[in-house]
Each structure stands twice: as C-alpha cells, then as structure tokens.
Amino acid sequence: MINDRGLATRSLSNKDTGLIYDMISMCFDGFFANVTLSEQVDNTLDKHGFKKLSNLFRRLADRLLSFVGNVLEDSKLMTQDAGRITSEYLTALSANTGQDLVNRVMLVNEQGLKRIEALLRQLGDKVFANIIADYLVFLRRGLDNVKQWRSNAKVIQR
C-alpha cells in the first residue's frame, strides 16, 4: 500500500469530504455486515471469507479516516446512496436466513463496492483518489476471491 505522509496534511474540499464520509459510512456498514455474517455461518470457508471481507472494508475505512480525521457524530453530509446501502445491509441481515442471507449480503457487498467506486470517480483530488483506488483493488480482489471460493466449493446456489 502507498503510504504518503504528505497526503495526511492535504486539505480536502467540502465536496470531497462529503464524498469521503459516504465512503466511510459504506465501509463501516460493510465491515459490520460481514463480521456479523462471519459469526452466523456454520461453514468454515464462509467464516473465513466474510471475516476477510470485513477486514478489507475496515482497512479502507481506516485509511479514509486517516485523511479526514474523526467523523462528526452527525455530519449531516450522508447522501441517500450511503443510507440506501446501510438499509440494504440491515434488511439482508434481519430478513434472511441460511444461504439466502449469505447471497443477499454478497449482493449488497457488490452494490456497496460499486457505489464506493462511483464516489471515488467524483473526487476532485485525483492524487488522493488514486491512493484510495489502491485499497479498492484489494477489496475488489477479496470480493472476487470469496465468490470464487464459494463457487469452487459449490456453496453458491444458482
């Protein structure tokens, strides 16, 4: 991972800060949903895979936080998209069980990652965006690996 100390002192525009807050929110939601799921599944492969995804979401959130500092308790900057991802994770965790639960969380993981990627493209600070893109590559690879592991183990119901 790139570690440029000079970036930590950069000042971000209000628009970029709002976008980053949304990304942080979605990352923490992804972290929470995946760690919760890893504790609920019986399959060792799923336990490992969802724990790994939760760590990747958390790592991205930590990196984003390192640039904006502490998120205000109520920043009033969350957009509907970030709220929608939160809602989707909560719905998936509360309304589904068994394989349906796992498949639904995987779907929301994919939606959340796509939304974070879209927000990243909107950032005005392209140097910062490129640093964060490196973290998204790891998250994308982790999500793809979990899908592949599950497919190889025939855990996915088609």
PDB file of C-alpha atoms in Angstrom:
ATOM      1  CA  MET A   1       0.000   0.000   0.000  1.00  0.00           C
ATOM      2  CA  ILE A   2       1.084   3.515  -0.670  1.00  0.00           C
ATOM      3  CA  ASN A   3       1.950   5.476   2.439  1.00  0.00           C
ATOM      4  CA  ASP A   4       2.460   9.142   1.663  1.00  0.00           C
ATOM      5  CA  ARG A   5       2.644  11.213   4.836  1.00  0.00           C
ATOM      6  CA  GLY A   6       2.241  14.426   2.841  1.00  0.00           C
ATOM      7  CA  LEU A   7      -1.291  13.425   1.909  1.00  0.00           C
ATOM      8  CA  ALA A   8      -2.395  13.390   5.535  1.00  0.00           C
ATOM      9  CA  THR A   9      -1.873  17.149   5.714  1.00  0.00           C
ATOM     10  CA  ARG A  10      -3.736  17.927   2.454  1.00  0.00           C
ATOM     11  CA  SER A  11      -6.871  19.944   2.805  1.00  0.00           C
ATOM     12  CA  LEU A  12      -9.877  18.482   1.036  1.00  0.00           C
ATOM     13  CA  SER A  13     -12.786  20.441  -0.381  1.00  0.00           C
ATOM     14  CA  ASN A  14     -16.158  20.225   1.359  1.00  0.00           C
ATOM     15  CA  LYS A  15     -17.487  18.225  -1.587  1.00  0.00           C
ATOM     16  CA  ASP A  16     -14.628  15.720  -1.347  1.00  0.00           C
ATOM     17  CA  THR A  17     -15.042  15.491   2.422  1.00  0.00           C
ATOM     18  CA  GLY A  18     -18.756  14.715   1.999  1.00  0.00           C
ATOM     19  CA  LEU A  19     -17.969  12.010  -0.559  1.00  0.00           C
ATOM     20  CA  ILE A  20     -15.372  10.521   1.772  1.00  0.00           C
ATOM     21  CA  TYR A  21     -17.851  10.496   4.664  1.00  0.00           C
ATOM     22  CA  ASP A  22     -20.220   8.493   2.452  1.00  0.00           C
ATOM     23  CA  MET A  23     -17.435   6.049   1.597  1.00  0.00           C
ATOM     24  CA  ILE A  24     -16.544   5.694   5.281  1.00  0.00           C
ATOM     25  CA  SER A  25     -20.179   5.018   6.144  1.00  0.00           C
ATOM     26  CA  MET A  26     -20.476   2.328   3.484  1.00  0.00           C
ATOM     27  CA  CYS A  27     -17.172   0.762   4.550  1.00  0.00           C
ATOM     28  CA  PHE A  28     -18.236   0.541   8.195  1.00  0.00           C
ATOM     29  CA  ASP A  29     -21.592  -0.903   7.100  1.00  0.00           C
ATOM     30  CA  GLY A  30     -19.730  -3.487   5.012  1.00  0.00           C
ATOM     31  CA  PHE A  31     -17.441  -4.235   7.933  1.00  0.00           C
ATOM     32  CA  PHE A  32     -20.347  -4.693  10.328  1.00  0.00           C
ATOM     33  CA  ALA A  33     -22.439  -6.830   7.959  1.00  0.00           C
ATOM     34  CA  ASN A  34     -19.575  -9.124   7.016  1.00  0.00           C
ATOM     35  CA  VAL A  35     -18.273  -9.613  10.555  1.00  0.00           C
ATOM     36  CA  THR A  36     -21.838 -10.319  11.705  1.00  0.00           C
ATOM     37  CA  LEU A  37     -22.300 -12.808   8.902  1.00  0.00           C
ATOM     38  CA  SER A  38     -18.958 -14.491   9.617  1.00  0.00           C
ATOM     39  CA  GLU A  39     -20.207 -15.156  13.155  1.00  0.00           C
ATOM     40  CA  GLN A  40     -23.523 -16.600  11.942  1.00  0.00           C
ATOM     41  CA  VAL A  41     -22.416 -19.027   9.239  1.00  0.00           C
ATOM     42  CA  ASP A  42     -21.513 -22.635  10.025  1.00  0.00           C
ATOM     43  CA  ASN A  43     -19.273 -23.230   7.026  1.00  0.00           C
ATOM     44  CA  THR A  44     -15.563 -22.642   7.740  1.00  0.00           C
ATOM     45  CA  LEU A  45     -14.970 -21.343   4.219  1.00  0.00           C
ATOM     46  CA  ASP A  46     -17.711 -18.728   4.617  1.00  0.00           C
ATOM     47  CA  LYS A  47     -16.487 -17.806   8.099  1.00  0.00           C
ATOM     48  CA  HIS A  48     -13.008 -17.137   6.729  1.00  0.00           C
ATOM     49  CA  GLY A  49     -14.230 -15.366   3.585  1.00  0.00           C
ATOM     50  CA  PHE A  50     -16.599 -12.970   5.331  1.00  0.00           C
ATOM     51  CA  LYS A  51     -14.085 -12.253   8.078  1.00  0.00           C
ATOM     52  CA  LYS A  52     -11.569 -11.365   5.350  1.00  0.00           C
ATOM     53  CA  LEU A  53     -14.084  -9.071   3.641  1.00  0.00           C
ATOM     54  CA  SER A  54     -14.894  -7.387   6.940  1.00  0.00           C
ATOM     55  CA  ASN A  55     -11.182  -6.709   7.479  1.00  0.00           C
ATOM     56  CA  LEU A  56     -10.818  -5.244   3.979  1.00  0.00           C
ATOM     57  CA  PHE A  57     -13.801  -2.921   4.483  1.00  0.00           C
ATOM     58  CA  ARG A  58     -12.376  -1.864   7.849  1.00  0.00           C
ATOM     59  CA  ARG A  59      -8.923  -1.233   6.388  1.00  0.00           C
ATOM     60  CA  LEU A  60     -10.378   1.030   3.704  1.00  0.00           C
ATOM     61  CA  ALA A  61     -12.453   2.891   6.305  1.00  0.00           C
ATOM     62  CA  ASP A  62      -9.384   3.377   8.496  1.00  0.00           C
ATOM     63  CA  ARG A  63      -7.404   4.751   5.554  1.00  0.00           C
ATOM     64  CA  LEU A  64     -10.206   7.155   4.633  1.00  0.00           C
ATOM     65  CA  LEU A  65     -10.478   8.273   8.260  1.00  0.00           C
ATOM     66  CA  SER A  66      -6.750   8.982   8.340  1.00  0.00           C
ATOM     67  CA  PHE A  67      -7.330  11.708   5.757  1.00  0.00           C
ATOM     68  CA  VAL A  68     -10.408  13.384   7.245  1.00  0.00           C
ATOM     69  CA  GLY A  69      -9.825  12.801  10.945  1.00  0.00           C
ATOM     70  CA  ASN A  70     -12.741  11.880  13.163  1.00  0.00           C
ATOM     71  CA  VAL A  71     -16.156  11.819  11.568  1.00  0.00           C
ATOM     72  CA  LEU A  72     -18.501  14.200  13.291  1.00  0.00           C
ATOM     73  CA  GLU A  73     -21.236  12.491  15.287  1.00  0.00           C
ATOM     74  CA  ASP A  74     -23.869  13.882  12.917  1.00  0.00           C
ATOM     75  CA  SER A  75     -22.107  15.430   9.958  1.00  0.00           C
ATOM     76  CA  LYS A  76     -25.412  15.830   8.070  1.00  0.00           C
ATOM     77  CA  LEU A  77     -23.419  15.003   4.945  1.00  0.00           C
ATOM     78  CA  MET A  78     -24.644  11.439   4.308  1.00  0.00           C
ATOM     79  CA  THR A  79     -26.363  11.101   0.968  1.00  0.00           C
ATOM     80  CA  GLN A  80     -29.282   8.887   0.085  1.00  0.00           C
ATOM     81  CA  ASP A  81     -26.941   6.409  -1.606  1.00  0.00           C
ATOM     82  CA  ALA A  82     -24.979   5.781   1.579  1.00  0.00           C
ATOM     83  CA  GLY A  83     -28.225   5.484   3.528  1.00  0.00           C
ATOM     84  CA  ARG A  84     -29.559   3.033   0.955  1.00  0.00           C
ATOM     85  CA  ILE A  85     -26.533   0.751   1.355  1.00  0.00           C
ATOM     86  CA  THR A  86     -26.973   0.864   5.147  1.00  0.00           C
ATOM     87  CA  SER A  87     -30.613  -0.052   4.740  1.00  0.00           C
ATOM     88  CA  GLU A  88     -29.819  -2.884   2.323  1.00  0.00           C
ATOM     89  CA  TYR A  89     -27.297  -4.437   4.728  1.00  0.00           C
ATOM     90  CA  LEU A  90     -29.705  -4.178   7.662  1.00  0.00           C
ATOM     91  CA  THR A  91     -32.513  -5.683   5.620  1.00  0.00           C
ATOM     92  CA  ALA A  92     -30.292  -8.525   4.450  1.00  0.00           C
ATOM     93  CA  LEU A  93     -29.134  -9.318   7.982  1.00  0.00           C
ATOM     94  CA  SER A  94     -32.565  -9.179   9.572  1.00  0.00           C
ATOM     95  CA  ALA A  95     -34.866 -10.645   6.934  1.00  0.00           C
ATOM     96  CA  ASN A  96     -32.873 -13.535   5.557  1.00  0.00           C
ATOM     97  CA  THR A  97     -31.501 -16.813   6.874  1.00  0.00           C
ATOM     98  CA  GLY A  98     -29.176 -19.536   5.666  1.00  0.00           C
ATOM     99  CA  GLN A  99     -27.988 -19.414   2.091  1.00  0.00           C
ATOM    100  CA  ASP A 100     -30.393 -16.594   1.263  1.00  0.00           C
ATOM    101  CA  LEU A 101     -28.713 -14.433   3.928  1.00  0.00           C
ATOM    102  CA  VAL A 102     -25.245 -15.127   2.544  1.00  0.00           C
ATOM    103  CA  ASN A 103     -26.289 -14.469  -1.052  1.00  0.00           C
ATOM    104  CA  ARG A 104     -28.059 -11.251  -0.106  1.00  0.00           C
ATOM    105  CA  VAL A 105     -25.053  -9.876   1.826  1.00  0.00           C
ATOM    106  CA  MET A 106     -22.790 -10.768  -1.116  1.00  0.00           C
ATOM    107  CA  LEU A 107     -25.113  -8.823  -3.410  1.00  0.00           C
ATOM    108  CA  VAL A 108     -25.058  -5.780  -1.115  1.00  0.00           C
ATOM    109  CA  ASN A 109     -21.252  -6.059  -0.854  1.00  0.00           C
ATOM    110  CA  GLU A 110     -21.122  -5.803  -4.641  1.00  0.00           C
ATOM    111  CA  GLN A 111     -23.538  -2.845  -4.703  1.00  0.00           C
ATOM    112  CA  GLY A 112     -21.597  -1.063  -1.969  1.00  0.00           C
ATOM    113  CA  LEU A 113     -18.282  -1.539  -3.713  1.00  0.00           C
ATOM    114  CA  LYS A 114     -19.691  -0.235  -6.992  1.00  0.00           C
ATOM    115  CA  ARG A 115     -21.090   2.801  -5.191  1.00  0.00           C
ATOM    116  CA  ILE A 116     -17.750   3.488  -3.474  1.00  0.00           C
ATOM    117  CA  GLU A 117     -16.028   3.229  -6.872  1.00  0.00           C
ATOM    118  CA  ALA A 118     -18.516   5.736  -8.317  1.00  0.00           C
ATOM    119  CA  LEU A 119     -17.913   8.154  -5.431  1.00  0.00           C
ATOM    120  CA  LEU A 120     -14.177   7.800  -5.898  1.00  0.00           C
ATOM    121  CA  ARG A 121     -14.506   8.931  -9.518  1.00  0.00           C
ATOM    122  CA  GLN A 122     -16.288  12.080  -8.300  1.00  0.00           C
ATOM    123  CA  LEU A 123     -13.435  13.178  -6.028  1.00  0.00           C
ATOM    124  CA  GLY A 124     -11.744  16.395  -7.126  1.00  0.00           C
ATOM    125  CA  ASP A 125      -8.411  15.493  -5.538  1.00  0.00           C
ATOM    126  CA  LYS A 126      -7.117  12.943  -8.050  1.00  0.00           C
ATOM    127  CA  VAL A 127      -3.917  12.186  -6.136  1.00  0.00           C
ATOM    128  CA  PHE A 128      -5.991  11.216  -3.108  1.00  0.00           C
ATOM    129  CA  ALA A 129      -8.401   9.259  -5.343  1.00  0.00           C
ATOM    130  CA  ASN A 130      -5.505   7.253  -6.782  1.00  0.00           C
ATOM    131  CA  ILE A 131      -4.276   6.343  -3.295  1.00  0.00           C
ATOM    132  CA  ILE A 132      -7.733   5.124  -2.300  1.00  0.00           C
ATOM    133  CA  ALA A 133      -8.111   3.257  -5.606  1.00  0.00           C
ATOM    134  CA  ASP A 134      -5.240   1.006  -4.488  1.00  0.00           C
ATOM    135  CA  TYR A 135      -7.303  -0.030  -1.466  1.00  0.00           C
ATOM    136  CA  LEU A 136     -10.349  -0.644  -3.643  1.00  0.00           C
ATOM    137  CA  VAL A 137      -8.317  -3.053  -5.753  1.00  0.00           C
ATOM    138  CA  PHE A 138      -7.692  -5.158  -2.634  1.00  0.00           C
ATOM    139  CA  LEU A 139     -11.367  -5.023  -1.707  1.00  0.00           C
ATOM    140  CA  ARG A 140     -12.439  -5.976  -5.252  1.00  0.00           C
ATOM    141  CA  ARG A 141      -9.942  -8.848  -5.269  1.00  0.00           C
ATOM    142  CA  GLY A 142     -11.175 -10.022  -1.864  1.00  0.00           C
ATOM    143  CA  LEU A 143     -14.806  -9.982  -3.002  1.00  0.00           C
ATOM    144  CA  ASP A 144     -13.926 -11.840  -6.195  1.00  0.00           C
ATOM    145  CA  ASN A 145     -11.905 -14.403  -4.211  1.00  0.00           C
ATOM    146  CA  VAL A 146     -14.787 -15.103  -1.846  1.00  0.00           C
ATOM    147  CA  LYS A 147     -17.130 -15.569  -4.810  1.00  0.00           C
ATOM    148  CA  GLN A 148     -14.635 -17.922  -6.444  1.00  0.00           C
ATOM    149  CA  TRP A 149     -14.042 -19.914  -3.242  1.00  0.00           C
ATOM    150  CA  ARG A 150     -17.746 -20.326  -2.734  1.00  0.00           C
ATOM    151  CA  SER A 151     -18.257 -21.340  -6.349  1.00  0.00           C
ATOM    152  CA  ASN A 152     -15.427 -23.866  -6.232  1.00  0.00           C
ATOM    153  CA  ALA A 153     -16.823 -25.346  -3.037  1.00  0.00           C
ATOM    154  CA  LYS A 154     -20.289 -25.383  -4.609  1.00  0.00           C
ATOM    155  CA  VAL A 155     -21.642 -23.323  -1.725  1.00  0.00           C
ATOM    156  CA  ILE A 156     -23.402 -20.943  -4.103  1.00  0.00           C
ATOM    157  CA  GLN A 157     -26.903 -21.881  -5.096  1.00  0.00           C
ATOM    158  CA  ARG A 158     -27.581 -20.976  -8.704  1.00  0.00           C
TER     159      ARG A 158
END
